[in-house]
mmCIF file of C-alpha atoms and ligand atoms in Angstrom:
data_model
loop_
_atom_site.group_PDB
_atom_site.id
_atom_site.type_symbol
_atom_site.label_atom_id
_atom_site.label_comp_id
_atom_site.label_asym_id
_atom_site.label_seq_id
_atom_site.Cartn_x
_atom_site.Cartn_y
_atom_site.Cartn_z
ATOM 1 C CA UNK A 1 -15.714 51.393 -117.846
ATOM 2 C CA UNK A 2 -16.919 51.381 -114.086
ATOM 3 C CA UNK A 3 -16.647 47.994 -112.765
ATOM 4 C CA UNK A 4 -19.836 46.458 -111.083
ATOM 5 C CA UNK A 5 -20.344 45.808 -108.031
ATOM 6 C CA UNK A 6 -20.663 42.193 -107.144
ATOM 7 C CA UNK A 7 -21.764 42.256 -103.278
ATOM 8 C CA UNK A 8 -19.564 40.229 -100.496
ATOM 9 C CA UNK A 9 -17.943 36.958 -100.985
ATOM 10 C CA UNK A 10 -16.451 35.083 -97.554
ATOM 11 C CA UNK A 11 -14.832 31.425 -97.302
ATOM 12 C CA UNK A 12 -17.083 28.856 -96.127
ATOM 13 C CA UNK A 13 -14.836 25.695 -96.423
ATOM 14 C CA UNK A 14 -11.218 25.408 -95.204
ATOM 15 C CA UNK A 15 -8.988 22.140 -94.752
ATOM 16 C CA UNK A 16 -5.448 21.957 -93.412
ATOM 17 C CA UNK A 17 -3.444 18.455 -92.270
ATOM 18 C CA UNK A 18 -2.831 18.070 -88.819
ATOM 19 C CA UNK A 19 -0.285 14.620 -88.268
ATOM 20 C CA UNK A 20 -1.931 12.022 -90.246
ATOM 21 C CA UNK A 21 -5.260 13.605 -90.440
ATOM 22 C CA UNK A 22 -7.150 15.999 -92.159
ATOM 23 C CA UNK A 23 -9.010 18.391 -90.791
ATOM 24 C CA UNK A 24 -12.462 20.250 -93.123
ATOM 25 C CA UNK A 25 -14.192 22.940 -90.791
ATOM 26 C CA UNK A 26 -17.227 23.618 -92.933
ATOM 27 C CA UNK A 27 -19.376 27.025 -92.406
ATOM 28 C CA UNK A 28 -23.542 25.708 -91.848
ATOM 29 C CA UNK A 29 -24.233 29.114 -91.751
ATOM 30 C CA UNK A 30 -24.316 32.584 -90.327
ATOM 31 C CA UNK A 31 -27.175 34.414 -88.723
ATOM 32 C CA UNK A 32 -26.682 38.408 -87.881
ATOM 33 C CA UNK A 33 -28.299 39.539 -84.270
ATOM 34 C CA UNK A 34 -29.042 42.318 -82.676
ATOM 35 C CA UNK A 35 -27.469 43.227 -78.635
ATOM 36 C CA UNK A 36 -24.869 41.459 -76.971
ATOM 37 C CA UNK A 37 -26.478 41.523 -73.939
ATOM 38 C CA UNK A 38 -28.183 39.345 -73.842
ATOM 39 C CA UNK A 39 -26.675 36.634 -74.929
ATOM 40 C CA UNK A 40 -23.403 37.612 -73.352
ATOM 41 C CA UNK A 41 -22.249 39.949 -71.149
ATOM 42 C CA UNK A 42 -25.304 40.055 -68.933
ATOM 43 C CA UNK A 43 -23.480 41.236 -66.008
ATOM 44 C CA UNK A 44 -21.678 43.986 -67.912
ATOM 45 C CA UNK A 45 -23.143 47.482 -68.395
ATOM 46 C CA UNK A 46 -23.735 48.820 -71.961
ATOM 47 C CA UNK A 47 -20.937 50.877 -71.236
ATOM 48 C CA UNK A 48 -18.029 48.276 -70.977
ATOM 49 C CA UNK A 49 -19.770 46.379 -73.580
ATOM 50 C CA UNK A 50 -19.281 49.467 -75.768
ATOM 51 C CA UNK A 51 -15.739 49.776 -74.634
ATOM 52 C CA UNK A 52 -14.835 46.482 -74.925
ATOM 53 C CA UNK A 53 -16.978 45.780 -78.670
ATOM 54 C CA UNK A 54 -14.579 49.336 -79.384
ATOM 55 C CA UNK A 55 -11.369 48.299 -77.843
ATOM 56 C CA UNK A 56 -11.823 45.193 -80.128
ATOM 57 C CA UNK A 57 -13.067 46.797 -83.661
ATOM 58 C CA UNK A 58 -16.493 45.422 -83.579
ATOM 59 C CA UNK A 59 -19.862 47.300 -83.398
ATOM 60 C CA UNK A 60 -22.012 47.078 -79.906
ATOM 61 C CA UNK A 61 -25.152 47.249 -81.510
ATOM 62 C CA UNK A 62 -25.084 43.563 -82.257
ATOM 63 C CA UNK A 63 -22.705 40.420 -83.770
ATOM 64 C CA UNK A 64 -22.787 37.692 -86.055
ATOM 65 C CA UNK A 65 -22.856 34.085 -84.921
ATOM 66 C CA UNK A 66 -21.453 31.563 -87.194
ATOM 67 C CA UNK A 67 -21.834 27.949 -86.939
ATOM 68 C CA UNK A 68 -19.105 25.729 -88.131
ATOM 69 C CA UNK A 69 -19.257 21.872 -88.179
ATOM 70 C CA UNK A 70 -15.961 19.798 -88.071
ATOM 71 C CA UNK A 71 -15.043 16.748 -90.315
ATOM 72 C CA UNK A 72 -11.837 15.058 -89.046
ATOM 73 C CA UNK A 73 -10.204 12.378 -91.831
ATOM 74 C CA UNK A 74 -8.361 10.059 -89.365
ATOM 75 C CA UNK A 75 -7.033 8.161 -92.158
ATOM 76 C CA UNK A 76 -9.409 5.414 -91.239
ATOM 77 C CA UNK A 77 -12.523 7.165 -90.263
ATOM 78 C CA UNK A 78 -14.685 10.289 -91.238
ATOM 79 C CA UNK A 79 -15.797 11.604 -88.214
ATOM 80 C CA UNK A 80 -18.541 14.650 -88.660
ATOM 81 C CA UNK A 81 -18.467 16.819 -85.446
ATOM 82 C CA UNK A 82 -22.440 18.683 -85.189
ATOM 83 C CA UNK A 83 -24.777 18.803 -87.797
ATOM 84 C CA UNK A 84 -25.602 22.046 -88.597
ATOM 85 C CA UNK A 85 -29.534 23.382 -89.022
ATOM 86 C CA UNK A 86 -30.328 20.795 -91.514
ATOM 87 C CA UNK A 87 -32.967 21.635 -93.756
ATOM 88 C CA UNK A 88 -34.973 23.930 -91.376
ATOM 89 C CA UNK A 89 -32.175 26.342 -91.309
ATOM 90 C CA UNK A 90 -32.406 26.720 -94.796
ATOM 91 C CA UNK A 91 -34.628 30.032 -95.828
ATOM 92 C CA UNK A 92 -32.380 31.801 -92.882
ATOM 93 C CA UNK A 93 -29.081 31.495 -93.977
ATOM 94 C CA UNK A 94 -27.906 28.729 -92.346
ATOM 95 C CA UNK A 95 -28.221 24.587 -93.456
ATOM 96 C CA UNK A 96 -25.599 24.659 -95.826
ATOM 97 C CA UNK A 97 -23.352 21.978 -94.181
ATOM 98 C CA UNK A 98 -24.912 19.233 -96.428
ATOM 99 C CA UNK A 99 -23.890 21.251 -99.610
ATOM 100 C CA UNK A 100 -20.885 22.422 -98.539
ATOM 101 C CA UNK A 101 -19.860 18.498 -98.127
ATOM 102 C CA UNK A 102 -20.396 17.892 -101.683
ATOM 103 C CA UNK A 103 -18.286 21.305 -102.505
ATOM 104 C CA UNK A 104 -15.009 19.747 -100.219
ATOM 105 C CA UNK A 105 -15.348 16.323 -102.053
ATOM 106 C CA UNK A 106 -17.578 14.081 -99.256
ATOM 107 C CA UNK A 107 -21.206 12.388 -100.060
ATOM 108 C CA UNK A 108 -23.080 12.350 -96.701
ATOM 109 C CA UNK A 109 -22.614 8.244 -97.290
ATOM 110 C CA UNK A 110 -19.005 8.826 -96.744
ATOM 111 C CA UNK A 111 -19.150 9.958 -92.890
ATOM 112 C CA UNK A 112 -18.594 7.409 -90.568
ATOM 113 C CA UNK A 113 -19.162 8.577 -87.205
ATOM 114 C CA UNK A 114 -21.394 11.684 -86.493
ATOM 115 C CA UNK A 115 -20.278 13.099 -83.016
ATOM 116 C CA UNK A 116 -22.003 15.328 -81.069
ATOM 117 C CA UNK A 117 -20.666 18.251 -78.503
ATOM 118 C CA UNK A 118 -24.176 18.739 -76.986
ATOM 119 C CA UNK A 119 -28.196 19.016 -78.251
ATOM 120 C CA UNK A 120 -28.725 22.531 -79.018
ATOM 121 C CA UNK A 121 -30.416 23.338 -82.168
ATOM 122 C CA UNK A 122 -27.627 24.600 -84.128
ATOM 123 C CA UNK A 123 -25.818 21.331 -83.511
ATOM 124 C CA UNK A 124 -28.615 18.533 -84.139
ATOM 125 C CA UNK A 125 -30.916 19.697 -86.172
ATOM 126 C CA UNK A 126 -29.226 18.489 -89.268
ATOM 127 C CA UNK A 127 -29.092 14.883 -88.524
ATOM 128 C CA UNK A 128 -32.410 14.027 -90.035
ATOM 129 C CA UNK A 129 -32.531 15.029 -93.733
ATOM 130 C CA UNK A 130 -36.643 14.543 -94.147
ATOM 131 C CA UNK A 131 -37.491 11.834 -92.730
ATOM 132 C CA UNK A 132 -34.112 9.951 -93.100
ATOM 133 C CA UNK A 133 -31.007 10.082 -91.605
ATOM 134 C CA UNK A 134 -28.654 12.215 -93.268
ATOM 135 C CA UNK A 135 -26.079 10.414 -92.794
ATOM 136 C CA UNK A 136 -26.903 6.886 -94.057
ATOM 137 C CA UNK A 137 -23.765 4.902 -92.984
ATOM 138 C CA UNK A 138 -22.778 6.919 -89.999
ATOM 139 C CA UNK A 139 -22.927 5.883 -86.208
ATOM 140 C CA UNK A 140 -23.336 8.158 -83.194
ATOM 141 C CA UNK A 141 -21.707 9.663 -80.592
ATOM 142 C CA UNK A 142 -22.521 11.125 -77.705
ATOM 143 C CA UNK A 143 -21.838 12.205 -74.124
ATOM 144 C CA UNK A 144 -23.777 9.606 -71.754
ATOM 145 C CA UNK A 145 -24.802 12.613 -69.494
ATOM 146 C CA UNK A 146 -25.916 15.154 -72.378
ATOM 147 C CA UNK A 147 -28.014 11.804 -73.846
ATOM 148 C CA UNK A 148 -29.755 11.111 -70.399
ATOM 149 C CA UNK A 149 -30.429 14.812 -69.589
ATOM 150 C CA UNK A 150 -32.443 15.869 -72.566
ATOM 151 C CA UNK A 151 -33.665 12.348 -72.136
ATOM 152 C CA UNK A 152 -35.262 12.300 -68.661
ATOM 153 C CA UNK A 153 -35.860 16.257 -68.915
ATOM 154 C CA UNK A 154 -34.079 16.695 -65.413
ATOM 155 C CA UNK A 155 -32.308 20.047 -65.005
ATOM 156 C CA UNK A 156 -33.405 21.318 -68.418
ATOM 157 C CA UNK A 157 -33.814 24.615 -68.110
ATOM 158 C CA UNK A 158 -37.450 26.221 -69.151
ATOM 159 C CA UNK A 159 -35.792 28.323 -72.397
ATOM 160 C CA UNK A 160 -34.648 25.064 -73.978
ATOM 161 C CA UNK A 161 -38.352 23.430 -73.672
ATOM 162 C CA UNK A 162 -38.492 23.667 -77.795
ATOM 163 C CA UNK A 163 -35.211 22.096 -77.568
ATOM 164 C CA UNK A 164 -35.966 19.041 -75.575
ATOM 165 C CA UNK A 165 -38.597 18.162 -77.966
ATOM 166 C CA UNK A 166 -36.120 19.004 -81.054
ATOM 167 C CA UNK A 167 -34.163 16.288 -79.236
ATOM 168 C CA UNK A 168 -37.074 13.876 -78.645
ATOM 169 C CA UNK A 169 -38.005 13.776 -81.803
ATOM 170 C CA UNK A 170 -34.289 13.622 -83.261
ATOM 171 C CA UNK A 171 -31.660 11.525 -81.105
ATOM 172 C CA UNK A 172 -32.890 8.850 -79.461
ATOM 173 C CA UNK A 173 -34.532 7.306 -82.379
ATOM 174 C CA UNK A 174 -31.032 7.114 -83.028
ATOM 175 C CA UNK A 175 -29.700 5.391 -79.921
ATOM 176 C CA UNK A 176 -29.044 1.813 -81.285
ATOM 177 C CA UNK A 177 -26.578 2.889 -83.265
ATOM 178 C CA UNK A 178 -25.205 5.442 -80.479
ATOM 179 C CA UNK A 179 -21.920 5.222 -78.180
ATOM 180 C CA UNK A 180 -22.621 6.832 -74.498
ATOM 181 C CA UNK A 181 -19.350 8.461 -74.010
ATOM 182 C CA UNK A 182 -18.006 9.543 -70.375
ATOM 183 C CA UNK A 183 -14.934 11.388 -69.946
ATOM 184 C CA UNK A 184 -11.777 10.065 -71.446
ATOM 185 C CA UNK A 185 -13.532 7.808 -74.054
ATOM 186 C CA UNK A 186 -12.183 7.179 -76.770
ATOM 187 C CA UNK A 187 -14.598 7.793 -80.033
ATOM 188 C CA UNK A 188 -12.072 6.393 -82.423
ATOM 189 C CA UNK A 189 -8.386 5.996 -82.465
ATOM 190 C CA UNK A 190 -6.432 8.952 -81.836
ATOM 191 C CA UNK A 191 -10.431 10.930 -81.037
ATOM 192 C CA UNK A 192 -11.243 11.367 -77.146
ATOM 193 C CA UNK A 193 -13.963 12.787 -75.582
ATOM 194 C CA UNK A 194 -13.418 15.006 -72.304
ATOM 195 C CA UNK A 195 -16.179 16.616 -70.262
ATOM 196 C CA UNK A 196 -16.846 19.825 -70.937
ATOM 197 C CA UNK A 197 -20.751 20.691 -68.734
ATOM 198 C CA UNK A 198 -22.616 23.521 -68.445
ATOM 199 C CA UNK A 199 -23.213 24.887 -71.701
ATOM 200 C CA UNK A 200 -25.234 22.047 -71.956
ATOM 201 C CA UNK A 201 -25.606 20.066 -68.682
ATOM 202 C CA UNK A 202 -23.182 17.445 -70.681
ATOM 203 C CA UNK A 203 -21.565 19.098 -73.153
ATOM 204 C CA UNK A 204 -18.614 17.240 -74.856
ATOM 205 C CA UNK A 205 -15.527 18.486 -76.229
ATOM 206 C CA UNK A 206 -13.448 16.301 -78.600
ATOM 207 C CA UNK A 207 -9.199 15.745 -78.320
ATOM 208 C CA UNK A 208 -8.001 14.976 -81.873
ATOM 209 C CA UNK A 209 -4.532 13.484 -81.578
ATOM 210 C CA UNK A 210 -2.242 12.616 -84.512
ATOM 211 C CA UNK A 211 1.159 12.231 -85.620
ATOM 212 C CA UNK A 212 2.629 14.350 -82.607
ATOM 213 C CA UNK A 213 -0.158 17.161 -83.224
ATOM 214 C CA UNK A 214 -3.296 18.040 -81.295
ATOM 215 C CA UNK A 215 -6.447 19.969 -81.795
ATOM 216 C CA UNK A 216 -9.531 20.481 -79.458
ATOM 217 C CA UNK A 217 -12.509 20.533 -80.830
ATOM 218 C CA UNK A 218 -14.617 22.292 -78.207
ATOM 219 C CA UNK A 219 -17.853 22.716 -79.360
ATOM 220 C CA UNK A 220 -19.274 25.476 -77.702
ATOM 221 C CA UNK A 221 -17.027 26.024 -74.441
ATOM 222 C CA UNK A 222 -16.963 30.007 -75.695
ATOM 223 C CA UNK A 223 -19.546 31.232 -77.963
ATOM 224 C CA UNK A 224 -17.767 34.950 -78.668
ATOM 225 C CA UNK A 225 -14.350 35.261 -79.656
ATOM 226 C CA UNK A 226 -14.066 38.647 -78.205
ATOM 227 C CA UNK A 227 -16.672 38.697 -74.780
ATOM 228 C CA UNK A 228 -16.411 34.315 -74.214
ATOM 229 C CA UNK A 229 -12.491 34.852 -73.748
ATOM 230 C CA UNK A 230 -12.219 38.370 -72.509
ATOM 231 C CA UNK A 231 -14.996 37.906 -69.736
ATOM 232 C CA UNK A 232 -14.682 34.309 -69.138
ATOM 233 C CA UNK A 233 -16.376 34.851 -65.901
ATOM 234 C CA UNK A 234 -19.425 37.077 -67.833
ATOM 235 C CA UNK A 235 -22.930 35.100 -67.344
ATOM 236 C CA UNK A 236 -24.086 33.750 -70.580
ATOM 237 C CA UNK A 237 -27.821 33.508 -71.755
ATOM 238 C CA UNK A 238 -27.256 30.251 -73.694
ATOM 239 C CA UNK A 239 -25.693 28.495 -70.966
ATOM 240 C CA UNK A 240 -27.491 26.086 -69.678
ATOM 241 C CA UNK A 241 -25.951 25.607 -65.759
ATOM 242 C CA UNK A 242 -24.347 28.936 -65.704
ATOM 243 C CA UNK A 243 -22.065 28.697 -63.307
ATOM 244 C CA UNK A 244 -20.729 25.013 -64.321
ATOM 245 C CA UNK A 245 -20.272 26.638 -67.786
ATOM 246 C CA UNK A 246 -18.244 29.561 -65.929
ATOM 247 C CA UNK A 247 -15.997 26.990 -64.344
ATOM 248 C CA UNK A 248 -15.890 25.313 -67.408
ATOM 249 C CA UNK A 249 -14.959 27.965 -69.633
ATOM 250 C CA UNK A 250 -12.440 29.436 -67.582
ATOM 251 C CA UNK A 251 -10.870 25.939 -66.741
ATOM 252 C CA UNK A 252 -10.023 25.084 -70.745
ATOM 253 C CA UNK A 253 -9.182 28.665 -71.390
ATOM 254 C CA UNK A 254 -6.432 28.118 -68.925
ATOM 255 C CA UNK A 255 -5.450 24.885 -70.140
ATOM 256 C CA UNK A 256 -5.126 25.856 -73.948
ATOM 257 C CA UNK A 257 -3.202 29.019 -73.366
ATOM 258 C CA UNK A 258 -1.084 26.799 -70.681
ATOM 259 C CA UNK A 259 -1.054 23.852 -73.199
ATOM 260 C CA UNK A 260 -0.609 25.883 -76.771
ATOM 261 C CA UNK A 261 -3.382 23.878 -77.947
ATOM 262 C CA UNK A 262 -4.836 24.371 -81.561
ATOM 263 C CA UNK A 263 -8.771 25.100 -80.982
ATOM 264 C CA UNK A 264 -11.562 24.634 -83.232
ATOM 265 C CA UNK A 265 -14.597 26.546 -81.753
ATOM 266 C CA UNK A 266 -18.297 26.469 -83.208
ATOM 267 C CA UNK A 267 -18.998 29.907 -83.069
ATOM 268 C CA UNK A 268 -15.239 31.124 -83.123
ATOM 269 C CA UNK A 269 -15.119 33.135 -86.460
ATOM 270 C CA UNK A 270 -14.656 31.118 -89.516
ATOM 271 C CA UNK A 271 -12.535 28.979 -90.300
ATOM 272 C CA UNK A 272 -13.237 28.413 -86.921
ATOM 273 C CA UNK A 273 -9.145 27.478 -86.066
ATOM 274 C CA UNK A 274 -7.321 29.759 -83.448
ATOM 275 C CA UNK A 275 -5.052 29.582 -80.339
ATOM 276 C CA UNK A 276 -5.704 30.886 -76.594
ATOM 277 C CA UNK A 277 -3.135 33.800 -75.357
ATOM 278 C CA UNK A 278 -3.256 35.426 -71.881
ATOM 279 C CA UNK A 279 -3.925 39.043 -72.071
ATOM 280 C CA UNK A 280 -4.327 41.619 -69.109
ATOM 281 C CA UNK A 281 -5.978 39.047 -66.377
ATOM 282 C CA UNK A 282 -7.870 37.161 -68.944
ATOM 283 C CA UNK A 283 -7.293 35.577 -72.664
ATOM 284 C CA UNK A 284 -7.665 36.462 -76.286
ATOM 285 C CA UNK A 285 -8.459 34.498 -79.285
ATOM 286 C CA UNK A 286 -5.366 34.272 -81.777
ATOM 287 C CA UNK A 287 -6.816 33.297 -85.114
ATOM 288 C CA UNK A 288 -4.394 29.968 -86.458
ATOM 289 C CA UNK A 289 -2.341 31.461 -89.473
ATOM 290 C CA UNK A 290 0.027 29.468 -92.078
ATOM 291 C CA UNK A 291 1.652 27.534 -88.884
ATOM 292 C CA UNK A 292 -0.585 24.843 -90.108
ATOM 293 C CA UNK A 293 0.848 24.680 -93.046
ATOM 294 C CA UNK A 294 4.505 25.080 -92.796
HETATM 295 ZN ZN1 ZN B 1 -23.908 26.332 -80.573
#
């Protein structure tokens, strides 16, 4: 009998204990494109991007970005990192945080706290669900500069005009149940936020501390495991403030392959979990492995 063929099948939930906490990273969704430069690279010639796509297994003709929300357990909290495309992502492949939930055992009543690395699309869209919050029960957090810079429109670049009105229309509705965070804030016990700009003018990343163990959540500090950590110093298209994002980028690199720190990245391939290692002048990304569970 010849066996039929039953087309791909990929993880898109994964959940490991980190102290005292659990940890969900939850796939939203997956959209293919074509080039790598743009977005990254843009100071690279299609040569090196061919070498380096080659030197690393991966085609140059184009990559897949995956989006991968966070849901941290702190024993007393549920704390959603990013929301995903909501329901506008939906007839593209992407949107699927809200059902994925369900499949790893949460009801969108159940989150607590939704926290927010910074106001791109992928990241806010799904925190309206219709007209409603998706999140019924939840309160907000967000980085006090990110907030007021989308707010006021200052320093927005002209790209993300569609974006500032995604945000208009989405977040500060929001804002009375909202906590402005500045660096070093604590979003709940054992969660800090630390300045991360220039992705987004004030992008947040997110210091989950517990039982002895540590993971950064970093939002979108790289956005390619391969040409974010091998060309740190590469100019991005999605960046916001380029070279604050440079600095940026280059500055937690250093301090999570210094540090040893577990990383959960956005667009870091699912489940999203990996390490920082120095490699010839700059880093690599080291996929996490069974350490986090023995
Ligand atoms: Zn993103």
């Amino acid at each position: 009998m010849t066996a039929k063929m039953m087309g791909p099948i990929r993880a898109t939930t994964h959940r490991f204990a980190l102290g005292e906490a659990e940890v969900t990273t939850i796939l939203d969704g997956v959209h293919q494109r074509e080039g790598i430069n743009p977005p990254f690279a843009t100071d690279m010639s299609d040569e090196q991007i061919a070498t380096t796509a080659a030197a690393n297994n991966l085609p140059s003709h184009g990559f897949e970005h995956t989006y991968t929300p966070v849901v941290v357990n702190t024993g007393k909290e549920l704390v959603l990192f990013d929301t995903g495309f909501g329901a506008g992502g939906r007839d593209s492949h992407a949107g699927l945080l809200r059902q994925r939930l369900a499949e790893v055992g949460y009801a969108p009543e159940d989150i607590d706290v939704v926290a927010f690395t910074h106001c791109h699309p992928d990241h806010i869209s799904g925190v309206m669900e219709g007209d409603a919050p998706a999140f019924p029960n939840a309160r907000y957090a967000i980085g006090r500069k990110e907030f007021d810079t989308w707010k006021s429109g200052y320093g927005i670049p002209a790209q993300r005009a569609q974006n500032r009105e995604l945000f208009v229309k989405l977040i500060p509705p929001l804002a009375d149940r909202m906590t402005f965070l500045e660096d070093g804030d604590s979003v709940v016990p054992g969660l800090t936020a630390e300045a991360a700009f220039g992705h987004s003018l004030g992008h947040m990343m997110f210091r989950l501390e517990s039982a002895g163990k540590s993971l950064l959540i970093w939002g979108d500090v790289t956005n390619h495991y391969v040409f974010s950590l091998q060309h740190p110093e590469s100019t991005v298209a999605f960046d916001d403030d380029k070279d604050a994002a440079k600095a940026t980028r280059i500055r937690v690199l250093d301090m999570v392959a210094n540090d040893g720190l577990l990383v959960a990245g956005h667009h870091m391939p699912f489940p999203s979990l990996g390490y920082v290692e120095r490699s010839g002048g700059s880093y690599r990304w080291v996929p996490a492995t069974y350490q986090l569970r023995v």
